[in-house]
């Protein structure tokens, strides 16, 4: 979290709000296309009680092919998105943001195997090194060149390349040329329903950016995304890494109900205890935090951050629902449960956008 905070502070002083807004506009397209990249197969590798060479190889093949198609779709969608947002620069930004999708596929199963094996030191080392690489590239380009928002694009490229290289170094698994698809069927079914849920979850995570970018354009969206970035820092630093640990552990315990329940309740309680103080801290210190981290030109972020900080109180409960369905392999139920949630969030965003960011 400290690295992300320092990087955000530096880039906020080197780049304009509109630069972040442009990237957020492009990300609404690439994140939507990315929902279908990999079809949830990495999560299936983590969740399966028993895994074999054939299953991992087939899921890798499907993921690589699917992510290449996702890149092609993003490229094709770029002109339409540029017209919708009335922002011609998106014709180039969107394909550039989507470029890491097929690159990431080369290391997706390796990373899943590291998570499945609970090699958390390796996983966290990869995460930190990739963040350092991305941050270094972005800050250097923003400081020494006039590339502007392209520094944020290249930040993503650098992080993905380092991740792929590191997972191949740290994970000993290597694909072969076998052609047995039978063992991969359960993992494919698991992944398809998880992809369906991710599609619904997109409207929770990104539809707000779509509406704000369409209604108020890049600068206002830039303010919103910087507030959202600060709001997400406690979750990305605490709750999400915990999820990476909890889901494999609960998956291994799915045949022992008492142990499974204990793992869930203990993990949820730990998440609530840690994240609740952050909610209070963000709300009370929003103004000095924004001025210190981002600078005076980002003052509109303060009110947005205060409103978002309250949501941290309920976020652990929402996140933990995914632990239940993923660890038990019941992604079909997760998909159906996501439908009313998506409708609720879309209605709330549509109502809220009438009254400002």
PDB file of N, CA and C in Angstrom, residues 11 86 119 125 160 213 261 320 327 346 352:
ATOM      1  N   UNK A  11       2.690  10.695  -9.380  1.00  0.00           N
ATOM      2  CA  UNK A  11       2.026  10.818 -10.680  1.00  0.00           C
ATOM      3  C   UNK A  11       0.957  11.908 -10.664  1.00  0.00           C
ATOM      4  N   UNK A  86     -16.878  10.923 -27.196  1.00  0.00           N
ATOM      5  CA  UNK A  86     -16.454  12.115 -27.938  1.00  0.00           C
ATOM      6  C   UNK A  86     -14.994  12.440 -27.635  1.00  0.00           C
ATOM      7  N   UNK A 119       2.205 -20.787  -1.979  1.00  0.00           N
ATOM      8  CA  UNK A 119       3.561 -20.224  -1.953  1.00  0.00           C
ATOM      9  C   UNK A 119       3.432 -18.706  -1.893  1.00  0.00           C
ATOM     10  N   UNK A 125       6.126 -11.624  -3.671  1.00  0.00           N
ATOM     11  CA  UNK A 125       7.340 -11.092  -4.297  1.00  0.00           C
ATOM     12  C   UNK A 125       7.064 -10.674  -5.734  1.00  0.00           C
ATOM     13  N   UNK A 160       2.916  -6.217 -16.257  1.00  0.00           N
ATOM     14  CA  UNK A 160       2.536  -7.528 -16.798  1.00  0.00           C
ATOM     15  C   UNK A 160       3.761  -8.308 -17.258  1.00  0.00           C
ATOM     16  N   UNK A 213     -17.791   9.377 -17.268  1.00  0.00           N
ATOM     17  CA  UNK A 213     -17.058   9.753 -18.465  1.00  0.00           C
ATOM     18  C   UNK A 213     -17.968  10.237 -19.574  1.00  0.00           C
ATOM     19  N   UNK A 261     -15.996 -23.727   7.966  1.00  0.00           N
ATOM     20  CA  UNK A 261     -16.729 -22.639   8.608  1.00  0.00           C
ATOM     21  C   UNK A 261     -15.809 -21.803   9.483  1.00  0.00           C
ATOM     22  N   UNK A 320     -16.538 -11.413   0.970  1.00  0.00           N
ATOM     23  CA  UNK A 320     -16.487 -12.771   1.516  1.00  0.00           C
ATOM     24  C   UNK A 320     -17.507 -13.701   0.872  1.00  0.00           C
ATOM     25  N   UNK A 327     -14.807 -21.316  -3.160  1.00  0.00           N
ATOM     26  CA  UNK A 327     -14.171 -22.432  -2.455  1.00  0.00           C
ATOM     27  C   UNK A 327     -14.971 -23.719  -2.567  1.00  0.00           C
ATOM     28  N   UNK A 346     -26.656  -0.804 -10.914  1.00  0.00           N
ATOM     29  CA  UNK A 346     -26.936  -0.010 -12.115  1.00  0.00           C
ATOM     30  C   UNK A 346     -28.001   1.048 -11.831  1.00  0.00           C
ATOM     31  N   UNK A 352     -27.815   8.271  -9.142  1.00  0.00           N
ATOM     32  CA  UNK A 352     -26.819   9.176  -8.585  1.00  0.00           C
ATOM     33  C   UNK A 352     -26.202  10.110  -9.602  1.00  0.00           C
TER      34      UNK A 352
END
